Amino acid sequence: METEPRGSPFERILSGGAAGVGRIRRLGFVRWLRMERAELIQITKVTGACVFGWWLAARVLGLNLPVLAPIGVLLTVSATAYGTAVRAVQQVGAVIVGVAAATGLMWLLGVNAATLAVLVVAGLVLTRLLKLPAQNVQIPISALLVFSLGSTYGFARFADVLLGAAVGLAANMLLPPRYVEQAKRELCRLSGELAELTEDMARGLRSDWDRDMAEGWLDRARTLSQRLENAKETADQAAESVRLSWRRRRYDRRLRQVAEAATCLDHACHQLRGIARGLTDLVAGARGLPGEEAADLPRPLSGELEALSRIFDGFGRLQIGEGRAEDLEELRAAGKEGEARQRELIAEFEGTKNHRLRLLQAALLDDCARIRHELDPDEGPHRAAFPPRAP
């Protein structure tokens, strides 16, 4: 599991470069290319759009500064066609405002330091008032370029952004990125990691587990929870990537599945965090709990966690392709096994005399039951997260 490098910016650059080289060595160049396929396609597409924009400006339209057209492409192109359209409108509007402000103020105040200061302040204020992204400073930049190069540059500036926006939008319309399948693969991967964590917890409870092991499980659950937040953003990006596609209806069902699966896993991961938190508190003796003397938990709890691991694993495999009947049946069988282990645990826990321990045991049982309910393909709240073709 990769973590974001820490340290100074220079250290992060070195660490990121070393990690990239390590991935290529570990996977091999061909497999690395496959893993980075989507990003490489995006880079190739943007490069081609820049070259086409320059050729169009220089050879077809005969603009004096054709290099401004690829700059316009870079300023407006985004990961999705819809995002490109939004940024294009923002950039064109910002350039118009900046050129108009600079031309008007130069006519009123002339070219001097006071005009420069007013242009910068007004440009930044307008950027905030129009709620443009923080990195979008085209209003003051356009105004300063007109201030330095003259009003005739303003028309060239407007033309380059307009041409770049058109070329960038056309590139993303013709070759839209396919974030839907990427989101499904990411959810499959995260579900598999939740299965591994749950299996490790089950294995640990069968051995001499301690506070360090429990805290390790809790840290892993927290990390997966954070990554699931990113996965939900990927699901949103998948929906955005087809908003301007003429084949949008083809993706409606898969988009609903991706969004529902991301929500489902997010809920289940929070409940798994609750189990890890409870085990950590138990072995640490927090909140008046017995501590290590109560760490010898009934064996059915380990069995229930094993069943949950199989449920997570089956759910992940159902997210890719159209869903195999064998995977769905395995998930259902694991759910029934988890219910059986829960009934055994209820009987085991009935003899608990310690009030605080009894409350913790009830919380563990409830979290396990809620995970099964979240991932139940028949009666659960997220049935849209399962492929409809799976019988």
GROMACS .gro file of N, CA and C in nm, residues 97-110 115 119 146 151:
model
   54
   97VAL      N    1  -1.278   4.000  -1.950
   97VAL     CA    2  -1.281   4.097  -1.841
   97VAL      C    3  -1.144   4.164  -1.826
   98GLY      N    4  -1.036   4.084  -1.831
   98GLY     CA    5  -0.902   4.139  -1.814
   98GLY      C    6  -0.864   4.235  -1.925
   99VAL      N    7  -0.893   4.199  -2.049
   99VAL     CA    8  -0.861   4.286  -2.163
   99VAL      C    9  -0.941   4.416  -2.157
  100ALA      N   10  -1.070   4.403  -2.126
  100ALA     CA   11  -1.154   4.522  -2.120
  100ALA      C   12  -1.110   4.614  -2.007
  101ALA      N   13  -1.078   4.557  -1.891
  101ALA     CA   14  -1.034   4.639  -1.777
  101ALA      C   15  -0.904   4.712  -1.808
  102ALA      N   16  -0.809   4.639  -1.868
  102ALA     CA   17  -0.680   4.701  -1.898
  102ALA      C   18  -0.695   4.812  -2.002
  103THR      N   19  -0.773   4.785  -2.105
  103THR     CA   20  -0.791   4.886  -2.210
  103THR      C   21  -0.856   5.011  -2.154
  104GLY      N   22  -0.961   4.994  -2.072
  104GLY     CA   23  -1.031   5.108  -2.015
  104GLY      C   24  -0.945   5.189  -1.921
  105LEU      N   25  -0.870   5.119  -1.831
  105LEU     CA   26  -0.788   5.191  -1.735
  105LEU      C   27  -0.669   5.260  -1.800
  106MET      N   28  -0.612   5.198  -1.902
  106MET     CA   29  -0.502   5.264  -1.973
  106MET      C   30  -0.549   5.390  -2.043
  107TRP      N   31  -0.674   5.389  -2.092
  107TRP     CA   32  -0.729   5.507  -2.158
  107TRP      C   33  -0.756   5.618  -2.055
  108LEU      N   34  -0.801   5.576  -1.934
  108LEU     CA   35  -0.833   5.675  -1.832
  108LEU      C   36  -0.709   5.726  -1.758
  109LEU      N   37  -0.619   5.634  -1.717
  109LEU     CA   38  -0.509   5.668  -1.628
  109LEU      C   39  -0.372   5.671  -1.696
  110GLY      N   40  -0.366   5.614  -1.816
  110GLY     CA   41  -0.237   5.606  -1.884
  110GLY      C   42  -0.157   5.486  -1.837
  115THR      N   43  -0.172   5.253  -1.254
  115THR     CA   44  -0.257   5.169  -1.339
  115THR      C   45  -0.223   5.022  -1.316
  119LEU      N   46  -0.485   4.742  -1.176
  119LEU     CA   47  -0.517   4.625  -1.257
  119LEU      C   48  -0.500   4.495  -1.178
  146VAL      N   49  -0.182   4.303  -2.165
  146VAL     CA   50  -0.229   4.416  -2.245
  146VAL      C   51  -0.156   4.543  -2.203
  151SER      N   52  -0.285   4.736  -2.654
  151SER     CA   53  -0.423   4.689  -2.668
  151SER      C   54  -0.440   4.590  -2.782
   0.00000   0.00000   0.00000
